[in-house]
Short mmCIF file of C-alpha atoms in Angstrom, two decimals:
data_model
loop_
_atom_site.label_atom_id
_atom_site.label_comp_id
_atom_site.label_asym_id
_atom_site.label_seq_id
_atom_site.Cartn_x
_atom_site.Cartn_y
_atom_site.Cartn_z
CA UNK A 1 15.26 4.29 6.45
CA UNK A 2 17.59 1.64 5.05
CA UNK A 3 15.48 -1.10 6.60
CA UNK A 4 12.37 0.46 5.05
CA UNK A 5 13.97 0.61 1.61
CA UNK A 6 15.33 -2.95 1.90
CA UNK A 7 11.95 -4.28 3.04
CA UNK A 8 10.21 -2.58 0.14
CA UNK A 9 12.61 -2.88 -2.79
CA UNK A 10 14.59 -6.03 -2.12
CA UNK A 11 12.28 -8.15 0.03
CA UNK A 12 8.97 -6.75 -1.26
CA UNK A 13 7.64 -7.31 2.26
CA UNK A 14 4.63 -5.01 2.58
CA UNK A 15 3.88 -6.07 6.16
CA UNK A 16 7.38 -5.01 7.27
CA UNK A 17 7.05 -1.68 5.44
CA UNK A 18 3.68 -1.15 7.09
CA UNK A 19 5.09 -1.83 10.56
CA UNK A 20 8.02 0.53 9.99
CA UNK A 21 5.69 3.24 8.66
CA UNK A 22 3.25 2.95 11.56
CA UNK A 23 6.10 2.97 14.09
CA UNK A 24 6.47 6.68 13.29
CA UNK A 25 2.93 7.18 14.63
CA UNK A 26 3.68 5.14 17.80
CA UNK A 27 1.27 2.58 16.36
CA UNK A 28 -1.61 4.85 17.33
CA UNK A 29 -4.77 2.90 16.43
CA UNK A 30 -6.98 6.01 16.25
CA UNK A 31 -4.57 7.63 13.78
CA UNK A 32 -4.31 4.42 11.75
CA UNK A 33 -8.10 4.11 11.58
CA UNK A 34 -8.65 7.73 10.60
CA UNK A 35 -5.74 8.20 8.24
CA UNK A 36 -5.47 4.79 6.60
CA UNK A 37 -8.35 2.37 7.23
CA UNK A 38 -11.30 4.75 6.88
CA UNK A 39 -9.82 6.35 3.77
CA UNK A 40 -9.16 2.96 2.16
CA UNK A 41 -12.74 1.85 2.82
CA UNK A 42 -14.10 5.12 1.39
CA UNK A 43 -12.02 4.70 -1.77
CA UNK A 44 -13.37 1.23 -2.54
CA UNK A 45 -16.58 2.34 -4.36
CA UNK A 46 -14.58 4.88 -6.39
CA UNK A 47 -11.99 2.27 -7.33
CA UNK A 48 -14.68 -0.23 -8.30
CA UNK A 49 -16.43 2.33 -10.48
CA UNK A 50 -13.21 3.18 -12.31
CA UNK A 51 -12.06 -0.39 -12.89
CA UNK A 52 -15.44 -1.49 -14.21
CA UNK A 53 -15.34 1.08 -17.00
CA UNK A 54 -11.65 1.06 -18.03
CA UNK A 55 -8.14 0.02 -17.14
CA UNK A 56 -6.72 1.97 -14.25
CA UNK A 57 -3.53 2.33 -12.24
CA UNK A 58 -3.60 3.31 -8.57
CA UNK A 59 -0.56 4.31 -6.53
CA UNK A 60 -1.21 3.95 -2.82
CA UNK A 61 1.01 3.98 0.22
CA UNK A 62 1.70 0.58 1.75
CA UNK A 63 -0.52 1.13 4.84
CA UNK A 64 -3.48 1.46 2.44
CA UNK A 65 -2.69 -1.92 0.91
CA UNK A 66 -2.25 -4.31 3.85
CA UNK A 67 -4.44 -5.53 6.70
CA UNK A 68 -8.15 -6.20 7.10
CA UNK A 69 -9.07 -2.71 5.87
CA UNK A 70 -6.40 -2.62 3.17
CA UNK A 71 -7.45 -2.11 -0.43
CA UNK A 72 -6.09 -5.52 -1.47
CA UNK A 73 -8.29 -7.41 1.02
CA UNK A 74 -11.28 -5.16 0.40
CA UNK A 75 -11.10 -5.83 -3.35
CA UNK A 76 -10.62 -9.55 -2.85
CA UNK A 77 -13.62 -9.60 -0.48
CA UNK A 78 -15.64 -8.11 -3.35
CA UNK A 79 -14.54 -10.98 -5.60
CA UNK A 80 -11.74 -9.26 -7.51
CA UNK A 81 -8.49 -11.02 -8.31
CA UNK A 82 -5.55 -8.95 -7.08
CA UNK A 83 -2.11 -9.97 -8.31
CA UNK A 84 1.16 -8.26 -7.39
CA UNK A 85 3.31 -6.85 -10.15
CA UNK A 86 7.00 -7.41 -9.54
CA UNK A 87 9.24 -4.55 -10.55
CA UNK A 88 13.01 -4.69 -10.70
CA UNK A 89 14.31 -1.35 -9.50
CA UNK A 90 17.51 -0.08 -11.04
CA UNK A 91 19.40 2.41 -8.89
CA UNK A 92 19.58 5.85 -10.42
CA UNK A 93 22.99 6.97 -11.60
CA UNK A 94 24.40 9.76 -9.50
CA UNK A 95 27.00 12.26 -10.48
CA UNK A 96 29.70 13.39 -8.10
#
């Protein structure tokens, strides 16, 4: 879990986060295709329709963002410019 958080928050390494996430599924390609790739591809027309008519924000899990069937590549293949937004995370204050 710490490696996942470090890869995401500090390193902003989506590929590492993706590998850690898929490790929990034993890197099962059928699961990846059904749960991530096919869903990402099916979302593309809906995303395009929304972004053509107004500004939009989409929150997706990392496995939906990376790879050949990831939303980032799919949008770029359609001619869209996709730029990451860097966010500085501030740890939440905890009470004891």
